[in-house]
Coordinates of C-alpha atoms in Angstrom, one line a residue:
X22 CA 2.3 -16.8 19.2
X23 CA 3.0 -19.6 16.0
X24 CA 6.6 -20.1 14.8
X25 CA 7.3 -18.8 11.4
X26 CA 9.7 -20.8 9.2
X27 CA 12.8 -19.4 8.1
X28 CA 11.5 -20.1 4.4
X29 CA 7.7 -17.9 5.3
X30 CA 9.4 -14.2 6.9
X31 CA 7.3 -11.4 5.8
X32 CA 8.9 -8.3 4.3
X33 CA 12.2 -7.1 6.2
X34 CA 12.3 -10.7 8.2
X35 CA 15.6 -10.9 6.6
X36 CA 16.7 -7.3 6.4
X37 CA 14.8 -5.3 8.5
X38 CA 18.3 -4.2 10.5
X39 CA 21.3 -2.6 9.4
X40 CA 22.9 -4.8 12.0
X41 CA 21.8 -7.0 9.6
X42 CA 22.1 -7.2 6.2
X43 CA 25.3 -9.3 5.5
X44 CA 24.3 -11.9 7.4
X45 CA 22.5 -14.6 5.2
X46 CA 21.2 -17.9 6.8
X47 CA 24.1 -20.3 6.0
X48 CA 26.1 -18.0 8.2
X49 CA 23.8 -18.3 11.0
X50 CA 23.8 -22.1 10.1
X51 CA 27.4 -22.1 10.6
X52 CA 27.4 -20.1 13.9
X53 CA 24.3 -22.1 15.6
X54 CA 24.2 -25.6 13.7
X55 CA 21.4 -28.2 13.3
X56 CA 18.7 -29.1 15.9
X57 CA 20.2 -26.9 18.6
X58 CA 19.6 -23.7 15.9
X59 CA 15.8 -24.9 15.4
X60 CA 15.3 -24.7 18.7
X61 CA 17.0 -21.7 19.8
X62 CA 15.0 -20.1 16.5
X63 CA 11.7 -21.4 17.4
X64 CA 12.3 -20.1 21.0
X65 CA 13.1 -16.7 19.8
X66 CA 10.0 -16.3 17.5
X67 CA 7.9 -17.7 20.6
X68 CA 9.3 -15.0 23.1
X69 CA 10.4 -11.7 21.1
X70 CA 9.4 -12.7 17.5
X71 CA 13.2 -11.7 16.7
X72 CA 15.8 -14.6 15.4
X73 CA 18.8 -15.8 17.5
X74 CA 21.4 -14.0 15.7
X75 CA 18.9 -10.3 15.6
X76 CA 18.9 -10.9 19.8
X77 CA 22.6 -11.2 20.3
X78 CA 23.0 -8.3 18.1
X79 CA 20.5 -6.6 20.6
X80 CA 22.5 -7.7 23.5
X81 CA 25.5 -6.5 22.2
X82 CA 24.3 -3.5 20.5
X83 CA 22.4 -2.3 24.5
X84 CA 25.6 -2.7 26.9
X85 CA 25.4 -3.6 30.2
X86 CA 22.9 -2.3 32.2
X87 CA 20.4 -1.3 29.1
X88 CA 17.5 -2.1 27.1
X89 CA 17.3 -3.8 23.6
X90 CA 16.9 -0.8 21.4
X91 CA 13.2 -0.2 19.6
X92 CA 12.0 -2.8 22.6
X93 CA 10.9 0.5 25.1
X94 CA 7.0 0.7 26.4
X95 CA 4.6 3.3 25.4
X96 CA 4.8 5.8 28.0
X97 CA 2.4 6.2 30.8
X98 CA 2.0 10.0 30.0
X99 CA 0.1 9.2 26.3
X100 CA -3.2 9.7 25.9
X101 CA -5.7 6.9 25.4
X102 CA -8.9 6.1 25.5
X103 CA -12.7 5.8 22.8
X104 CA -12.5 9.6 22.8
X105 CA -9.0 10.5 21.4
X106 CA -10.4 10.1 17.7
X107 CA -13.8 11.3 17.4
X108 CA -15.9 9.9 14.7
X109 CA -17.8 11.5 12.9
X110 CA -14.3 14.1 12.5
X111 CA -15.4 17.5 12.6
X112 CA -12.2 18.8 10.9
X113 CA -13.3 16.0 8.3
X114 CA -16.8 17.3 8.2
X115 CA -15.5 21.1 7.2
X116 CA -13.4 19.3 4.6
X117 CA -16.8 17.6 3.1
X118 CA -17.7 20.6 2.7
X119 CA -15.3 22.5 1.5
X120 CA -16.0 20.6 -2.0
X121 CA -12.1 20.0 -2.0
X122 CA -13.3 15.9 -1.5
X123 CA -16.1 15.5 -3.6
X124 CA -19.5 16.9 -3.4
X125 CA -21.4 17.5 0.1
X126 CA -24.9 15.7 0.2
X127 CA -26.7 18.4 -1.3
X128 CA -29.7 16.5 -1.5
X129 CA -31.2 18.0 0.9
X130 CA -34.7 19.1 1.8
X131 CA -35.8 22.3 -0.3
X132 CA -35.5 25.1 2.7
X133 CA -37.0 28.7 2.0
X134 CA -34.9 31.9 2.7
X135 CA -36.5 35.4 3.8
X136 CA -35.8 37.7 1.6
X137 CA -36.8 41.6 2.8
X138 CA -40.4 41.5 3.7
X139 CA -41.5 38.4 1.5
X140 CA -43.1 35.5 2.7
X141 CA -39.7 33.7 1.4
X142 CA -38.0 32.3 -1.7
X143 CA -37.5 28.5 -2.7
X144 CA -33.9 27.4 -2.6
X145 CA -32.8 25.9 -5.6
X146 CA -31.5 22.4 -4.8
X147 CA -31.7 19.2 -6.0
X148 CA -34.2 17.4 -4.1
X149 CA -33.2 14.3 -1.9
X150 CA -34.4 11.0 -3.9
X151 CA -32.4 7.5 -4.9
X152 CA -29.5 7.2 -7.6
X153 CA -31.9 6.2 -9.9
X154 CA -34.0 9.1 -10.1
X155 CA -30.6 11.0 -9.7
X156 CA -29.7 9.3 -13.0
X157 CA -32.8 9.6 -14.9
X158 CA -32.8 13.1 -14.2
X159 CA -29.2 13.9 -15.2
X160 CA -30.4 11.4 -18.6
X161 CA -33.3 14.0 -19.3
X162 CA -31.2 17.0 -18.8
X163 CA -33.0 18.7 -15.7
X164 CA -29.8 20.3 -14.5
X165 CA -27.3 22.5 -16.1
X166 CA -24.1 24.5 -15.6
X167 CA -22.4 24.1 -12.5
X168 CA -25.6 22.1 -10.6
X169 CA -25.4 19.3 -13.8
X170 CA -21.3 18.9 -12.4
X171 CA -22.9 18.8 -8.9
X172 CA -25.1 16.4 -9.6
X173 CA -22.4 14.7 -11.8
X174 CA -20.0 13.9 -9.4
X175 CA -23.2 13.1 -7.0
X176 CA -24.2 9.9 -8.2
X177 CA -20.5 8.6 -9.3
X178 CA -19.4 9.2 -5.5
X179 CA -22.6 7.1 -4.6
X180 CA -21.1 4.0 -6.5
X181 CA -18.8 2.1 -4.2
X182 CA -18.0 -1.5 -5.7
X183 CA -19.3 -4.1 -3.5
X184 CA -18.3 -7.6 -1.8
X185 CA -19.4 -9.2 -5.4
X186 CA -16.5 -10.3 -7.1
X187 CA -16.8 -10.2 -10.8
X188 CA -13.8 -12.3 -11.8
X189 CA -10.6 -14.1 -9.2
X190 CA -7.0 -14.6 -10.4
X191 CA -5.0 -16.8 -9.1
X192 CA -1.5 -16.9 -8.1
X193 CA 0.8 -19.7 -7.0
X194 CA 2.6 -17.4 -4.4
X195 CA 1.4 -14.4 -2.8
X196 CA 0.6 -11.0 -4.7
X197 CA 2.1 -7.3 -2.9
X198 CA 1.2 -4.7 -4.9
X199 CA -0.7 -3.8 -7.9
X200 CA -2.3 -0.7 -9.7
X201 CA -4.5 0.7 -12.4
X202 CA -2.4 3.8 -14.7
X203 CA -3.9 7.0 -14.6
X204 CA -5.4 6.5 -17.5
X205 CA -7.2 2.9 -16.2
X206 CA -6.4 1.4 -19.6
X207 CA -3.4 -0.4 -17.9
X208 CA -2.9 -2.6 -14.6
X209 CA 0.2 -4.6 -13.5
X210 CA 0.5 -7.2 -10.2
X211 CA 3.6 -7.9 -8.3
X212 CA 4.0 -11.0 -7.0
X213 CA 6.4 -13.0 -4.9
X214 CA 7.8 -15.3 -7.9
X215 CA 9.9 -11.9 -8.7
X216 CA 6.9 -11.2 -12.0
X217 CA 5.0 -8.5 -12.6
X218 CA 2.0 -9.3 -14.9
X219 CA 0.6 -6.6 -16.9
X220 CA -3.2 -6.4 -18.1
X221 CA -5.3 -4.5 -20.8
X222 CA -8.2 -2.6 -18.7
X223 CA -9.0 -0.2 -21.2
X224 CA -12.8 -1.9 -20.5
X225 CA -12.4 -2.3 -16.7
X226 CA -14.8 -5.5 -16.3
X227 CA -13.3 -7.5 -19.2
X228 CA -9.2 -7.5 -18.6
X229 CA -6.5 -9.2 -21.3
X230 CA -3.2 -10.7 -20.1
X231 CA -0.8 -9.2 -22.4
X232 CA 2.7 -9.5 -20.6
X233 CA 5.0 -10.8 -18.1
X234 CA 8.6 -9.5 -17.0
X235 CA 10.8 -10.8 -14.3
X236 CA 13.5 -9.6 -11.8
X237 CA 16.5 -11.4 -12.2
X238 CA 18.3 -11.8 -8.6
X239 CA 16.0 -10.4 -6.0
X240 CA 16.1 -10.9 -2.3
X241 CA 12.0 -12.1 -0.5
X242 CA 9.9 -10.3 -3.3
X243 CA 9.3 -7.6 -5.9
X244 CA 9.1 -4.7 -3.4
X245 CA 7.4 -2.0 -5.7
X246 CA 6.7 -1.1 -8.9
X247 CA 6.1 2.4 -10.6
X248 CA 4.7 3.6 -14.1
X249 CA 6.0 6.5 -15.9
X250 CA 3.2 9.1 -16.6
X251 CA 3.0 8.0 -20.2
X252 CA 2.4 4.6 -19.3
X253 CA 5.4 3.5 -21.5
X254 CA 7.6 1.7 -18.7
X255 CA 7.2 -0.1 -15.8
X256 CA 9.4 0.3 -13.0
X257 CA 10.1 -2.6 -10.4
X258 CA 12.4 -2.6 -7.5
X259 CA 13.1 -5.9 -5.2
X260 CA 15.7 -5.8 -2.1
X261 CA 18.5 -5.1 -3.5
X262 CA 19.8 -1.4 -5.1
X263 CA 18.8 -2.4 -8.6
X264 CA 15.5 -1.2 -10.4
X265 CA 14.4 -2.8 -13.2
X266 CA 12.7 -0.7 -16.1
X267 CA 10.8 -2.2 -18.8
X268 CA 8.6 -1.4 -21.4
X269 CA 5.0 -2.0 -21.5
X270 CA 5.0 -2.7 -24.9
X271 CA 3.9 -6.4 -25.5
X272 CA 6.9 -7.3 -28.6
X273 CA 9.4 -5.3 -26.8
X274 CA 11.3 -7.7 -24.0
X275 CA 14.1 -5.1 -23.3
X276 CA 14.8 -4.5 -19.6
X277 CA 17.2 -1.8 -18.8
X278 CA 19.1 -2.3 -14.8
X279 CA 19.0 0.8 -12.7
X280 CA 21.6 0.4 -10.5
X281 CA 21.3 2.9 -7.3
X282 CA 24.6 1.9 -5.9
X283 CA 27.0 2.7 -8.5
X284 CA 30.3 1.9 -6.2
X285 CA 32.6 1.8 -8.8
X286 CA 32.0 5.9 -9.5
X287 CA 32.7 6.8 -5.9
X288 CA 29.2 8.6 -6.0
X289 CA 28.3 10.0 -3.2
X290 CA 25.0 10.0 -4.0
X291 CA 25.0 6.1 -4.5
X292 CA 23.5 3.7 -2.2
X293 CA 25.7 1.2 -0.3
X294 CA 25.3 -2.2 -1.7
X295 CA 24.7 -4.2 1.6
X296 CA 21.4 -2.5 1.4
X297 CA 17.8 -2.4 -0.6
X298 CA 15.0 0.0 -1.8
X299 CA 11.3 -1.0 -0.3
X300 CA 9.5 2.0 -2.3
X301 CA 10.1 3.5 -5.9
X302 CA 7.8 6.2 -7.6
X303 CA 8.2 8.1 -11.0
X304 CA 8.2 12.0 -11.3
X305 CA 5.3 13.8 -12.8
X306 CA 7.5 14.2 -15.6
X307 CA 9.3 10.9 -15.8
X308 CA 12.8 11.9 -15.9
X309 CA 13.6 10.5 -12.4
X310 CA 12.6 7.8 -10.0
X311 CA 12.8 8.0 -5.9
X312 CA 13.3 5.2 -4.0
X313 CA 13.2 5.1 -0.1
X314 CA 15.5 2.2 1.2
X315 CA 16.5 0.0 4.8
X316 CA 19.6 2.3 5.5
X317 CA 17.1 5.1 6.4
X318 CA 17.7 7.7 3.3
X319 CA 15.8 8.1 0.2
X320 CA 17.2 8.4 -3.4
X321 CA 16.6 10.3 -6.6
X322 CA 17.5 8.6 -9.7
X323 CA 18.3 10.6 -13.3
X324 CA 16.9 8.8 -15.9
X325 CA 18.6 10.0 -18.7
X326 CA 22.5 10.1 -17.0
X327 CA 21.5 7.1 -15.2
X328 CA 22.5 7.6 -12.4
X329 CA 21.7 8.8 -8.2
X330 CA 21.5 13.0 -8.5
X331 CA 20.9 13.1 -4.8
X332 CA 20.5 11.3 -1.3
X333 CA 19.1 12.3 1.6
X334 CA 19.5 10.9 4.6
X335 CA 16.6 12.0 7.0
X336 CA 15.2 9.4 8.9
X337 CA 16.7 7.0 11.7
X338 CA 14.9 4.1 10.3
X339 CA 13.7 2.2 7.4
X340 CA 11.9 4.3 4.4
X341 CA 9.1 2.1 3.6
X342 CA 7.3 4.9 1.5
X343 CA 7.7 7.4 -1.0
X344 CA 5.6 9.4 -3.1
X345 CA 6.0 12.9 -5.1
X346 CA 3.0 15.6 -3.9
X347 CA 2.4 16.9 -7.3
X348 CA 2.2 15.0 -10.6
X349 CA 2.8 18.3 -12.4
X350 CA 5.9 19.2 -11.2
X351 CA 9.0 17.1 -9.1
X352 CA 9.7 19.2 -6.6
X353 CA 7.6 17.8 -3.3
X354 CA 8.5 14.7 -2.1
X355 CA 6.9 12.7 0.9
X356 CA 8.5 9.6 2.7
X357 CA 7.0 7.6 5.4
X358 CA 9.9 5.7 7.8
X359 CA 9.6 3.1 10.8
X360 CA 10.8 6.4 12.7
X361 CA 6.8 6.8 12.9
X362 CA 7.1 10.1 11.0
X363 CA 6.1 11.6 7.2
X364 CA 9.0 14.1 6.5
X365 CA 8.1 16.6 3.7
X366 CA 11.3 17.5 1.2
X367 CA 11.2 20.5 -1.4
X368 CA 14.0 20.0 -4.6
X369 CA 14.3 23.6 -4.9
X370 CA 15.8 24.0 -1.4
X371 CA 18.0 21.3 -0.4
X372 CA 21.6 22.7 -0.8
X373 CA 21.6 21.4 2.5
X374 CA 20.2 17.7 1.9
X375 CA 17.2 18.6 4.8
X376 CA 13.5 18.0 4.9
X377 CA 11.8 21.3 4.9
X378 CA 8.7 19.6 7.2
X379 CA 7.6 16.6 9.2
X380 CA 4.1 15.3 10.0
X381 CA 3.8 13.9 13.9
X382 CA 1.5 11.6 15.1
X383 CA 1.9 8.2 14.5
X384 CA 3.1 5.7 17.2
X385 CA 4.5 2.8 15.2
X386 CA 6.0 2.4 11.9
X387 CA 5.0 3.8 8.5
X388 CA 3.5 1.7 6.4
X389 CA 2.4 3.6 2.6
X390 CA 2.3 7.4 1.8
X391 CA -0.2 8.8 -0.7
X392 CA -0.5 12.3 -2.1
X393 CA -4.2 13.4 -3.4
X394 CA -1.5 14.7 -5.9
X395 CA -2.5 18.2 -5.5
X396 CA 0.8 19.5 -3.5
X397 CA -1.6 19.9 -0.5
X398 CA -2.7 16.4 1.1
X399 CA -1.2 13.5 2.2
X400 CA -2.2 10.2 3.4
X401 CA -0.4 7.7 5.4
X402 CA -1.0 4.0 7.2
X403 CA 1.0 2.9 10.0
X404 CA 2.1 -0.5 12.4
X405 CA -0.6 1.7 15.2
X406 CA -3.7 0.1 13.3
X407 CA -4.4 4.0 12.2
X408 CA -4.3 6.0 8.8
X409 CA -3.9 9.4 9.3
X410 CA -4.8 12.8 6.3
X411 CA -2.4 15.5 6.8
X412 CA -2.0 19.1 5.4
X413 CA 1.2 20.4 4.3
X414 CA 0.1 23.8 5.8
X415 CA -0.4 22.6 9.4
X416 CA 3.1 20.2 9.0
X417 CA 5.6 20.6 11.9
X418 CA 9.0 23.0 11.1
X419 CA 12.1 21.1 11.3
X420 CA 13.3 23.4 13.5
X421 CA 10.3 22.7 15.9
X422 CA 10.7 19.1 15.2
X423 CA 14.8 19.0 16.4
X424 CA 13.9 20.8 19.2
X425 CA 11.1 18.4 20.5
X426 CA 12.5 15.8 22.9
X427 CA 12.2 12.6 20.8
X428 CA 10.3 9.7 23.0
X429 CA 9.6 6.3 21.6
X430 CA 5.7 6.1 22.1
X431 CA 5.8 2.2 20.2
X432 CA 5.1 -1.1 22.2
X433 CA 7.9 -2.9 19.9
X434 CA 5.8 -5.6 18.7
X435 CA 6.1 -7.0 15.8
X436 CA 3.7 -6.5 13.2
X437 CA 4.5 -9.5 11.1
X438 CA 3.3 -11.8 13.7
X439 CA 1.8 -10.7 17.1
X440 CA -1.6 -8.7 17.5
X441 CA -1.8 -5.4 18.3
X442 CA -3.9 -5.0 21.9
X443 CA -3.4 -1.3 22.9
X444 CA -6.6 1.1 22.8
X445 CA -6.9 3.7 21.0
X446 CA -4.1 6.3 22.0
X447 CA -3.2 10.1 20.4
X448 CA 0.5 11.6 20.2
X449 CA 0.6 14.2 22.2
X450 CA 2.3 16.5 19.3
X451 CA 0.0 14.7 16.4
X452 CA -0.3 17.5 13.8
X453 CA -2.9 14.9 11.2
X454 CA -6.1 16.4 10.1
X455 CA -8.1 13.2 10.5
X456 CA -7.4 9.4 12.4
X457 CA -8.8 6.5 10.8
X458 CA -9.2 3.5 12.4
X459 CA -11.1 0.0 11.9
X460 CA -8.6 -1.6 10.1
X461 CA -5.7 -4.5 10.4
X462 CA -2.3 -3.2 9.6
X463 CA -0.8 -6.6 10.2
X464 CA 1.7 -9.5 8.8
X465 CA 2.9 -7.1 6.1
X466 CA 3.5 -3.3 4.5
X467 CA -0.3 -2.8 3.8
X468 CA -1.0 0.4 1.9
X469 CA -3.7 3.0 1.6
X470 CA -4.5 5.3 -1.4
X471 CA -7.3 8.4 -2.2
X472 CA -10.1 7.5 -4.3
X473 CA -9.8 8.8 -7.7
X474 CA -12.0 12.5 -8.6
X475 CA -13.5 11.1 -11.5
X476 CA -15.0 7.9 -10.2
X477 CA -15.8 8.8 -6.7
X478 CA -15.5 12.3 -6.5
X479 CA -12.3 12.2 -4.2
X480 CA -14.9 11.5 -1.8
X481 CA -13.2 8.8 -0.2
X482 CA -10.1 7.4 1.4
X483 CA -9.5 3.7 1.5
X484 CA -6.9 0.5 2.8
X485 CA -6.6 -2.9 2.8
X486 CA -6.3 -5.2 5.9
X487 CA -4.7 -7.4 7.4
X488 CA -8.4 -9.3 8.4
X489 CA -9.5 -9.9 4.5
X490 CA -11.2 -6.8 4.5
X491 CA -11.2 -3.4 2.1
X492 CA -11.7 -0.4 4.6
X493 CA -13.2 2.6 2.4
X494 CA -13.6 5.7 4.6
X495 CA -15.5 8.8 4.4
X496 CA -12.8 11.8 4.7
X497 CA -15.0 12.2 8.2
X498 CA -13.4 9.1 9.8
X499 CA -17.1 7.6 9.4
X500 CA -17.5 4.5 7.4
X501 CA -18.7 4.3 4.0
X502 CA -17.9 0.4 3.2
X503 CA -16.2 -3.1 3.7
X504 CA -15.8 -5.1 1.5
X505 CA -15.0 -8.5 2.4
X506 CA -12.5 -10.2 0.3
X507 CA -12.3 -13.2 2.2
X508 CA -15.8 -14.1 2.0
X509 CA -15.8 -13.5 -1.5
X510 CA -12.6 -15.8 -2.4
X511 CA -13.2 -18.7 0.2
X512 CA -12.7 -21.9 -1.5
X513 CA -12.1 -20.6 -4.5
X514 CA -9.0 -23.1 -5.2
X515 CA -8.4 -26.2 -3.6
X516 CA -5.4 -27.0 -1.5
X517 CA -2.5 -28.1 -3.2
X518 CA 0.2 -29.4 -0.7
X519 CA 3.3 -28.5 -3.8
X520 CA 2.1 -25.1 -2.1
X521 CA 1.6 -25.4 1.4
X522 CA 5.4 -25.0 2.3
X523 CA 5.3 -21.2 1.2
X524 CA 2.5 -21.0 4.4
X525 CA 2.7 -18.0 6.4
X526 CA 2.7 -19.1 9.9
X527 CA 1.8 -22.0 10.5
X528 CA 4.1 -24.8 12.3
X529 CA 2.7 -28.4 13.0
X530 CA 1.1 -31.1 11.7
X531 CA -2.4 -29.3 11.2
X532 CA -4.4 -28.3 7.9
X533 CA -3.8 -24.2 7.7
X534 CA -7.2 -23.1 7.4
X535 CA -7.8 -20.0 4.7
X536 CA -7.2 -16.8 4.9
X537 CA -7.5 -13.4 3.3
X538 CA -4.9 -10.8 4.0
X539 CA -5.3 -7.4 1.8
X540 CA -2.1 -6.0 0.9
X541 CA -3.0 -3.0 -1.6
X542 CA -6.6 -1.9 -3.2
X543 CA -6.4 0.3 -6.8
X544 CA -9.5 2.3 -7.6
X545 CA -10.5 2.6 -11.5
X546 CA -9.8 6.4 -12.1
X547 CA -13.2 6.4 -14.4
X548 CA -15.2 3.3 -13.4
X549 CA -17.2 2.7 -10.3
X550 CA -15.0 -0.6 -9.6
X551 CA -11.8 -1.5 -7.8
X552 CA -8.5 -4.4 -7.8
X553 CA -7.7 -6.0 -4.6
X554 CA -4.1 -7.3 -4.4
X555 CA -3.5 -9.9 -1.5
X556 CA -2.2 -12.9 -0.1
X557 CA -5.0 -15.3 0.0
X558 CA -5.7 -19.1 0.2
X559 CA -5.1 -21.8 2.6
X560 CA -2.0 -20.4 5.3
X561 CA -1.9 -17.7 2.6
X562 CA 0.3 -19.5 0.5
X563 CA -1.0 -17.8 -2.2
X564 CA -2.1 -14.9 -4.3
X565 CA -5.3 -13.3 -6.1
X566 CA -6.5 -10.3 -7.7
X567 CA -10.1 -9.8 -7.5
X568 CA -12.4 -7.4 -9.2
X569 CA -15.5 -5.6 -7.5
X570 CA -17.6 -3.1 -9.0
X571 CA -20.4 -1.0 -8.3
X572 CA -23.4 -3.0 -10.1
X573 CA -22.0 -6.6 -10.1
X574 CA -24.6 -9.3 -10.6
X575 CA -23.6 -11.4 -7.7
X576 CA -23.5 -15.1 -8.1
X577 CA -20.0 -17.1 -8.3
X578 CA -17.5 -15.0 -9.8
X579 CA -14.8 -16.3 -12.9
X580 CA -11.6 -18.6 -11.5
X581 CA -9.2 -17.0 -14.1
X582 CA -5.1 -18.4 -13.7
X583 CA -2.6 -15.4 -13.3
X584 CA -2.8 -14.6 -16.8
X585 CA -6.6 -14.7 -17.1
X586 CA -6.5 -17.9 -19.3
X587 CA -8.5 -20.8 -17.1
X588 CA -11.8 -19.6 -17.4
X589 CA -13.4 -22.5 -15.0
X590 CA -17.0 -23.7 -15.0
X591 CA -18.5 -23.2 -11.5
X592 CA -19.0 -27.2 -11.6
X593 CA -15.3 -27.1 -12.4
X594 CA -13.8 -25.1 -9.8
X595 CA -11.4 -26.7 -8.3
X596 CA -10.0 -28.7 -11.4
X597 CA -6.7 -26.7 -12.3
X598 CA -6.4 -25.8 -16.3
X599 CA -3.2 -27.0 -18.0
X600 CA -3.9 -25.4 -21.5
X601 CA -1.0 -22.8 -21.5
X602 CA 2.2 -24.1 -23.1
X603 CA 3.7 -22.9 -20.1
X604 CA 2.0 -25.1 -17.9
X605 CA 0.7 -22.3 -15.7
X606 CA -2.7 -22.6 -13.8
X607 CA -0.4 -20.5 -13.4
X608 CA 1.7 -23.7 -14.1
X609 CA 4.7 -21.8 -14.6
X610 CA 4.9 -20.6 -10.6
X611 CA 6.2 -23.7 -9.3
X612 CA 5.3 -21.4 -5.8
X613 CA 9.1 -21.5 -5.3
X614 CA 10.4 -17.9 -4.3
X615 CA 14.3 -17.3 -3.3
X616 CA 13.3 -16.3 0.3
X617 CA 16.6 -17.0 2.1

C-alpha cells in the first residue's frame, strides 16, 4: 500500500473518528516531531492505513487484552460464494414487469390467444423492431392511447448514453459532487477548492456558466449541496456545523450562514461544534434541511426560524448520507451510516426520537442513499462493493433490530487506500430486494441514483466507480451499459507540476499516471444525457465534469475550463487559456486546498 501524504487525505481522513475531532496536525507535530513523526506516519499507513495518533487512541480505547474497535474480521458463518446474489435477480425481474420501473420489453413477437372454439386471435402488441423504426412509428402515429405512452417510454429508456464525451470541463482541484435540477435547467458542481459553480443547462448540450459561490472557512472540501424545490436557493456544506445558503440568481451575491450548532442558545437539538456535516437535503416543501453528521446523528433545520428543530441519534457511527423519501412531503427520511445500516424515520411519530425501521444487509459502511421519490423504494451504495435496492414495506422493525445480536461482519479495511479482496458475501439478515455488483466503491464516498422517469422510464439504477467508469444496471441486476470516463478523458490536459502536491496516494519520485475515479453522476431528467463528476488527471490531482449523450457524434470532445470559457481546438490541447480576467483555466484555482 502506498503511503498517503497528510495533504492528500480523502474525506474523513482527519475527522473520521469522534475521538479525533479536536486534534489538529499542529498538535500531532507537538507530540511526535520532525523526522520521527514522518517515519511513524508512513509506517502506520503502510501497516494499517491509520495515523500514529489514531493507533494510540485505538490502543487506549481497546484496553488490556482487547482488540481495536472496528477492526474485527468477518465472521466465518457469513454466507459467501458466487451464488449469493443471482443475476438476473428474480425479484428484480418481477419489478421490471410490474410497470413501476419503466416498461417491460413489450416489443415481443406477436402471439396467438385461444378464444373458445376459434382458431385464435392475434394479440395486439408492438412488433420487435429497431429503435429507428420505433421512432418512425411514433412520428407516424401508429399507436394511440396507453400503447402510445408505452411506446414513448420504451423509446426513451433505450437511449442510454455512451462513453463518447460531448465535452470535458477541467478543474484544478478534485470534483466531489454535482446534480441537475429536477427540471433540468440548472446544474451545479462542488469542488475541493470550496467553490460551487452553477450552470444554465436549459439546453442540455450547450451549457452556460453563470455563477460561483464560495464556502469560507471550510474543512477539507465541500461535502454536499442541495437545490431548493423552486431552484432559487442552493445549500452547501463542509465538515463543519455550518451550512451556507446562497441564491442561484446571478446578480444576488448574498450568502446566508445556517448554523447547526447554535450553542449560545443551549438548544438541545443543535450540533456539538466539534463535529461536521457529511450530507444535506432540502425537504419537498423547501422549509427544512436535513443533515447527516459525523457524530452519528441527523439534524433537521428550520430555514424560516434559522434554528435546528430536531436531533435524531440512532446511528452508532458517521451518517454519510441522508434523503427524503417523498418529494411531496417532509415526513419520511432515510439515513445511511458507517454502521452498515439504512434507517427509516417518520416525522409524524418521532415523540421518542427513534427510527421506525431499519434496512439490514450491507456488511461495510454506507456511502450514499437515494430515494426513488415515491416514498417506497430506496437505493444505497456501500464500501462492501455493492449497491442495494430496498422496499420500505420490507424494512426490519426497530424492535426486531434491537433484539438481534449485533455482530460485526466488516473486514475493517480502509476503503481510502486498500483494495477490497473479499468474495461475494451475504448478510444472514439481508432484507434487500436486489443487490448490484460490478462497480468499485473505494477512495471516496461514491454516490448512486435512480434513473429519471422521463428520460429513462425509471428503468435503471446507476453509480460512479473508483475504476473510472459509470455502471448502469437494469433493475434485475444485469448490466445495461458501462461508460468509461477514464477512456473519454485520459490525456485531455497536460500535467501541471504546480498541482502535483495534491496527488492522491502518491509517494516517491516517479511520475503519477492518469487516473479517474467517478464520484457522482447525474442523468438529465428529460434528455438522454448524463454528467459525470470525477477525480481525474495525473495522480487524481484534479477534477472534471463530462457530458455523455446517447447520440454523441464521437471524435475528440470539446475541452473547457471550469467556467466553460476556454474552448480549445484539437491542435491546442495542452495549452491553457489565459483570457479570463481572473486568469482561470481554471486560473483562479491555485490547486491549494485548506486541507489540514
